[in-house]
Every structure is written in C-alpha cells, then in structure tokens.
Amino acid sequence: MRDGNPVGLPLRVDVLQKADRWVFSLVCFLFSVLRKVLPGRIPPGESPRPRSIIFVKLAEQGSTVLASQAICNAVDWVGRENVYFLVFEENRFILDVMGLVPPENVFTVPTTSMPAMAIGTLAALRQIRRKKIDAAIDLEFFARFSAAITWLTGARWRAGLHNFFAEGPYRGDLFTHRISYNAHIHTSRLFDVMVEALRLPASQLPTFKEDVCRFPEAQPLFAPTEGERAKVQALLRERTGGLSGRLVLLNANASDLLPLRRWPTESYEKLAHRLLDEIPGVFVAFTGAPAEAEAAEKVVATIAHPRCFSLAGATTLRELLVLFSLSDVLVTNDSGPAHFASLTSVRVVTLFGPETPVLFAARTSRNKVITSHLPCSPCVNAFNNRQTACRDNQCMKTIQVGQVFEAISEGLSDRAKDEVVRPP
C-alpha cells in the first residue's frame, strides 16, 4: 500500500510501549493526584446526559472495525455530527472508509517521531477542547497514554478500562466511569459496554444490571467507485495476462509487527502449489505492504507458476479493499486485513495463534477461523501488554496446509453461490 497509506506505525512499537510503561505510568499517577484536588467532581448518583462523544482509539485499524457497532450506538444517541474520533494519523483511513464519523470530526496525531507526536497531540487536544465535548471513551486496552489523553480532552464524563483487583497495568484513576475488563466477551461487545456505561451513574459501575451485548452486528460495507473498480480490474488484467478465473489472495505478512502471528512462508508456498495444481483456473496473488514487496516477489519466484503473482505494495489501502471485493477468498493471519476484508464480500480464512479468535475474530459469517488450540495459546492478551516469552510460534506452525486448503475450497464454493460477476 502506497500513497501515504502505511499499515504500521513509523515509530517502533517497542519504543512506544516503553514510553507508555515508564513515562506515562508516572504521568497517569500525577494526573490522578491533580484530578482529586481540582474542583468539578461528578456527583456519585448523576446519570450522564452528553450531547457529544469522542472516541480515543489511536492504534490498530482492525480494532476500529470491531468498534463500528459501538460508534453506531453513539451516533444513534447523540447524532452523527456530535461524534468525534482521535486516532494516529496513519490509521484514520479505516474511519474514512466506514464513514460513520464526519471527516471533519476526526482528529489525528502523527507518529513520525517523538517530537512530532508530542506536538501533534497538543495540537489535537487544543482542537478537541475548543469543541467542549461532553463525554470521552477510551477504547484502548490499558494504555496509559490514551488514558492521559482522554482526561486531557476536558470531557466531563470519561469511560475506560480500570484494573480494579485484576492484573491489568496501572493507568491511574482518570475515568469517571470505570469499566472492568472481561476477557470472556468479544472485543466488539466490550466496546458496546463502554458506550452503554455512559448511560449509567458512575457509582453503579463496574456492575451492569442488564445485558448490554444485545445489539446486532451492523458492520458498514465498503462501496468502491466505478473508477476505483476499473483501476484495480486493469491491474488484475495486467497481472493475469488478460485471463479470468477465481482469485485467492494470500497475505503472507512478511514484515508483521508481531512476528509470532506469522504462518511460515513455506506453508504459504505449499498452499499456493496445491491450489494451483488441484483447482482448475484459480489465480493466486500475494498481498502486502511496500516493505513486504521484495519478500513476496521471492515467494512468487519460488512457486514459479504463471497463475501466481504478487500485488504487495501495488495498491493503496483503499484499492486493497477494492481488490478484496473483486476476489473470492483471502487467507491471512490475525491482522488488519482480516478486519478490512469484513467490510467487503470476500470470504476470509483467518489464522490465529498468539491471540484468541474468541475475542478478536472478525464478526461475520464470511470469516472462517483456524487455530491449533495449543495449551500455551493464546499467550498475548490485554493484561500483559501483548508481551510474551514465546520465541517459537508452534501455535501457527502446527496449522496444517490441508486445513487451510479445505477452508479455501469451502470459501470458493460459498463465493460462487453469491453469483458475483467476476472481473474480465
């Protein structure tokens, strides 16, 4: 993906994590002390009556897709024009695609460097405070930086995760509406809970008296323009030599920010060979970011088949969604593309290992999950800040090519039933 649409963060993730742990733990402590001495504390029995709401979800575009229903709930409550969002600059793409929040209501923070991030954060906060937004919801899992930012928005009511007596990381006492993290409900439902918490008096939380996970899934579908479709169709004609056929995409994720989530490259090669040998007329394309293009080309060269080619780095992120809508099946690990694809009609096979599909799988019938169910998996979670001692991801290596092949075959059959016209 090119044209200024990177998938990952320009700053190294470990640098951000260390800053969050060592710097913002202290910041949250100091802000918590300051909060206790400042006037304007909320009466315990007061029920919030916000006229505007801002979501703070800085990283992970896939999680933003999972929050789509929560955003819809907020829109139904206060109106679309009164819903705002704060996000890292490179991650606003998915918000623009979903169209749930007005573009002018999205505030961004650059991450090209620490100074740029600090200056951008202050600038965004200045704009937010001018809006006098009533309520803020921190969608991050125990990040101290987002907790501090949520408090600094100046919102009267603030909802977010609090560790209470659990092992979750310390992030101070900056929320008026403190929510207990429940590792037994899907992440999308947890986001629903955060919105619903703002309807209750703070003194009632973290207890809920009724089921708030009652909302139907209503993920917005991506609608490409005719020009976008024509451009990606032209790219496919170029790569396929003008031939038509069913298209399977393999997101090998050669430069993943969390390497333990990767399925071995050798497995992708074996899978591609089997698809090309056993399914007549199928095309196999490898996708990925510009940084993955060289590795993807090497895999294609190893496979050495006329119906196998690389599209890594050849599309923008928006064009990638167009590509998904023109394809039959996508195979990917648990990453952003698995969630982007849920906005399109493509069938998805998602491979899970270090994290659990129970909490993070895309919630759509078009998604087929494969996981090995090892006793050490999942080892990455909200409580350990996505850190693990594992150096040998057997949870991914033990996923068999045959399992994935069968899931693809089912997806191709289901996709054929959709009666979607294939691109020429």
CSV table of N, CA and C in Angstrom, one decimal, residues 43-107:
chain,number,residue,atom,x,y,z
A,43,PRO,N,-21.1,14.1,40.9
A,43,PRO,CA,-21.8,13.5,42.0
A,43,PRO,C,-22.0,12.0,41.7
A,44,PRO,N,-21.9,11.2,42.7
A,44,PRO,CA,-22.0,9.7,42.5
A,44,PRO,C,-23.2,9.2,41.8
A,45,GLY,N,-24.4,9.8,42.1
A,45,GLY,CA,-25.6,9.3,41.5
A,45,GLY,C,-26.0,9.9,40.2
A,46,GLU,N,-25.2,10.8,39.6
A,46,GLU,CA,-25.6,11.5,38.4
A,46,GLU,C,-25.5,10.6,37.2
A,47,SER,N,-26.5,10.6,36.4
A,47,SER,CA,-26.6,9.9,35.1
A,47,SER,C,-26.1,10.9,34.0
A,48,PRO,N,-25.1,10.5,33.2
A,48,PRO,CA,-24.6,11.4,32.2
A,48,PRO,C,-25.7,11.8,31.2
A,49,ARG,N,-25.6,13.0,30.6
A,49,ARG,CA,-26.5,13.4,29.6
A,49,ARG,C,-25.7,14.1,28.5
A,50,PRO,N,-24.8,13.4,27.9
A,50,PRO,CA,-23.9,14.0,26.9
A,50,PRO,C,-24.6,14.4,25.6
A,51,ARG,N,-24.1,15.5,25.1
A,51,ARG,CA,-24.6,16.0,23.8
A,51,ARG,C,-23.6,15.7,22.7
A,52,SER,N,-22.4,15.3,23.1
A,52,SER,CA,-21.3,15.0,22.2
A,52,SER,C,-20.4,13.9,22.8
A,53,ILE,N,-19.8,13.1,22.0
A,53,ILE,CA,-18.9,12.0,22.4
A,53,ILE,C,-17.7,11.9,21.5
A,54,ILE,N,-16.5,11.7,22.2
A,54,ILE,CA,-15.3,11.4,21.4
A,54,ILE,C,-14.8,10.1,21.8
A,55,PHE,N,-14.4,9.3,20.8
A,55,PHE,CA,-13.7,8.0,21.0
A,55,PHE,C,-12.2,8.2,20.8
A,56,VAL,N,-11.4,7.6,21.7
A,56,VAL,CA,-10.0,7.6,21.6
A,56,VAL,C,-9.5,6.2,21.3
A,57,LYS,N,-9.1,6.0,20.1
A,57,LYS,CA,-8.6,4.7,19.6
A,57,LYS,C,-7.4,5.0,18.7
A,58,LEU,N,-6.3,5.1,19.2
A,58,LEU,CA,-5.1,5.6,18.5
A,58,LEU,C,-4.6,4.6,17.5
A,59,ALA,N,-4.4,3.3,17.9
A,59,ALA,CA,-3.7,2.4,17.0
A,59,ALA,C,-4.7,1.2,16.6
A,60,GLU,N,-4.2,0.4,15.7
A,60,GLU,CA,-4.9,-0.8,15.3
A,60,GLU,C,-6.2,-0.6,14.5
A,61,GLN,N,-6.1,-0.5,13.2
A,61,GLN,CA,-7.2,-0.2,12.4
A,61,GLN,C,-8.2,-1.4,12.5
A,62,GLY,N,-7.7,-2.6,12.7
A,62,GLY,CA,-8.7,-3.7,12.8
A,62,GLY,C,-9.6,-3.6,13.9
A,63,SER,N,-9.1,-3.1,15.1
A,63,SER,CA,-9.9,-2.9,16.3
A,63,SER,C,-10.9,-1.8,16.0
A,64,THR,N,-10.6,-0.8,15.2
A,64,THR,CA,-11.5,0.2,14.9
A,64,THR,C,-12.7,-0.3,14.1
A,65,VAL,N,-12.5,-1.3,13.2
A,65,VAL,CA,-13.6,-2.0,12.6
A,65,VAL,C,-14.5,-2.7,13.6
A,66,LEU,N,-13.8,-3.4,14.6
A,66,LEU,CA,-14.6,-4.0,15.6
A,66,LEU,C,-15.4,-3.1,16.4
A,67,ALA,N,-15.0,-1.8,16.5
A,67,ALA,CA,-15.7,-0.8,17.2
A,67,ALA,C,-16.9,-0.2,16.4
A,68,SER,N,-17.1,-0.6,15.2
A,68,SER,CA,-18.1,0.0,14.4
A,68,SER,C,-19.5,0.1,15.0
A,69,GLN,N,-19.9,-1.0,15.7
A,69,GLN,CA,-21.2,-1.0,16.3
A,69,GLN,C,-21.3,-0.1,17.4
A,70,ALA,N,-20.2,0.0,18.2
A,70,ALA,CA,-20.2,1.0,19.3
A,70,ALA,C,-20.3,2.4,18.8
A,71,ILE,N,-19.7,2.7,17.7
A,71,ILE,CA,-19.7,4.0,17.1
A,71,ILE,C,-21.2,4.3,16.6
A,72,CYS,N,-21.8,3.3,16.0
A,72,CYS,CA,-23.2,3.4,15.6
A,72,CYS,C,-24.1,3.7,16.8
A,73,ASN,N,-23.9,3.0,17.9
A,73,ASN,CA,-24.7,3.3,19.1
A,73,ASN,C,-24.6,4.7,19.6
A,74,ALA,N,-23.3,5.2,19.5
A,74,ALA,CA,-23.1,6.6,19.9
A,74,ALA,C,-23.8,7.6,18.9
A,75,VAL,N,-23.7,7.3,17.7
A,75,VAL,CA,-24.4,8.1,16.6
A,75,VAL,C,-25.9,8.1,16.9
A,76,ASP,N,-26.5,7.0,17.2
A,76,ASP,CA,-27.9,6.9,17.5
A,76,ASP,C,-28.3,7.7,18.7
A,77,TRP,N,-27.3,7.8,19.6
A,77,TRP,CA,-27.6,8.5,20.9
A,77,TRP,C,-27.5,10.0,20.7
A,78,VAL,N,-26.4,10.5,20.2
A,78,VAL,CA,-26.2,12.0,20.2
A,78,VAL,C,-26.2,12.6,18.8
A,79,GLY,N,-26.3,11.7,17.7
A,79,GLY,CA,-26.3,12.3,16.4
A,79,GLY,C,-24.9,12.2,15.7
A,80,ARG,N,-24.8,11.9,14.5
A,80,ARG,CA,-23.5,11.7,13.8
A,80,ARG,C,-22.6,12.9,13.9
A,81,GLU,N,-23.2,14.1,13.7
A,81,GLU,CA,-22.5,15.4,13.8
A,81,GLU,C,-21.8,15.6,15.1
A,82,ASN,N,-22.2,14.9,16.2
A,82,ASN,CA,-21.7,15.1,17.5
A,82,ASN,C,-20.8,14.0,18.0
A,83,VAL,N,-20.4,13.1,17.1
A,83,VAL,CA,-19.5,12.0,17.4
A,83,VAL,C,-18.1,12.4,16.8
A,84,TYR,N,-17.1,12.2,17.6
A,84,TYR,CA,-15.7,12.6,17.2
A,84,TYR,C,-14.8,11.4,17.4
A,85,PHE,N,-13.6,11.5,16.9
A,85,PHE,CA,-12.6,10.4,17.0
A,85,PHE,C,-11.2,10.9,17.0
A,86,LEU,N,-10.4,10.4,17.9
A,86,LEU,CA,-9.0,10.7,18.0
A,86,LEU,C,-8.2,9.5,17.6
A,87,VAL,N,-7.2,9.6,16.6
A,87,VAL,CA,-6.6,8.4,16.1
A,87,VAL,C,-5.2,8.8,15.6
A,88,PHE,N,-4.3,7.9,15.5
A,88,PHE,CA,-3.0,8.1,14.9
A,88,PHE,C,-3.2,8.4,13.4
A,89,GLU,N,-2.4,9.3,12.9
A,89,GLU,CA,-2.6,9.9,11.5
A,89,GLU,C,-2.7,8.8,10.5
A,90,GLU,N,-1.9,7.8,10.6
A,90,GLU,CA,-1.8,6.7,9.5
A,90,GLU,C,-3.0,5.7,9.7
A,91,ASN,N,-3.7,5.8,10.8
A,91,ASN,CA,-4.8,4.9,11.0
A,91,ASN,C,-6.2,5.5,10.8
A,92,ARG,N,-6.3,6.7,10.3
A,92,ARG,CA,-7.6,7.3,10.1
A,92,ARG,C,-8.3,6.7,8.8
A,93,PHE,N,-7.5,6.1,8.0
A,93,PHE,CA,-8.0,5.5,6.7
A,93,PHE,C,-9.3,4.7,6.9
A,94,ILE,N,-9.3,3.8,7.9
A,94,ILE,CA,-10.4,2.9,8.0
A,94,ILE,C,-11.7,3.7,8.5
A,95,LEU,N,-11.5,4.8,9.3
A,95,LEU,CA,-12.6,5.7,9.6
A,95,LEU,C,-13.3,6.3,8.4
A,96,ASP,N,-12.4,6.8,7.5
A,96,ASP,CA,-12.9,7.4,6.3
A,96,ASP,C,-13.7,6.4,5.4
A,97,VAL,N,-13.2,5.1,5.4
A,97,VAL,CA,-13.8,4.1,4.6
A,97,VAL,C,-15.2,3.8,5.2
A,98,MET,N,-15.3,3.6,6.5
A,98,MET,CA,-16.6,3.3,7.2
A,98,MET,C,-17.6,4.4,7.1
A,99,GLY,N,-17.1,5.6,7.2
A,99,GLY,CA,-18.0,6.8,7.0
A,99,GLY,C,-18.9,7.0,8.2
A,100,LEU,N,-18.6,6.5,9.3
A,100,LEU,CA,-19.5,6.6,10.5
A,100,LEU,C,-19.4,8.0,11.2
A,101,VAL,N,-18.2,8.5,11.1
A,101,VAL,CA,-17.9,9.8,11.7
A,101,VAL,C,-17.6,10.8,10.6
A,102,PRO,N,-18.1,12.0,10.7
A,102,PRO,CA,-17.8,13.1,9.7
A,102,PRO,C,-16.3,13.3,9.6
A,103,PRO,N,-15.7,13.4,8.4
A,103,PRO,CA,-14.3,13.6,8.3
A,103,PRO,C,-13.7,14.7,9.1
A,104,GLU,N,-14.5,15.8,9.2
A,104,GLU,CA,-14.0,17.0,10.0
A,104,GLU,C,-14.0,16.7,11.5
A,105,ASN,N,-14.7,15.6,11.9
A,105,ASN,CA,-14.7,15.3,13.4
A,105,ASN,C,-13.6,14.3,13.8
A,106,VAL,N,-12.7,14.0,12.8
A,106,VAL,CA,-11.6,13.1,13.1
A,106,VAL,C,-10.3,13.9,13.4
A,107,PHE,N,-9.8,13.7,14.6
A,107,PHE,CA,-8.5,14.4,15.0
A,107,PHE,C,-7.4,13.4,14.9
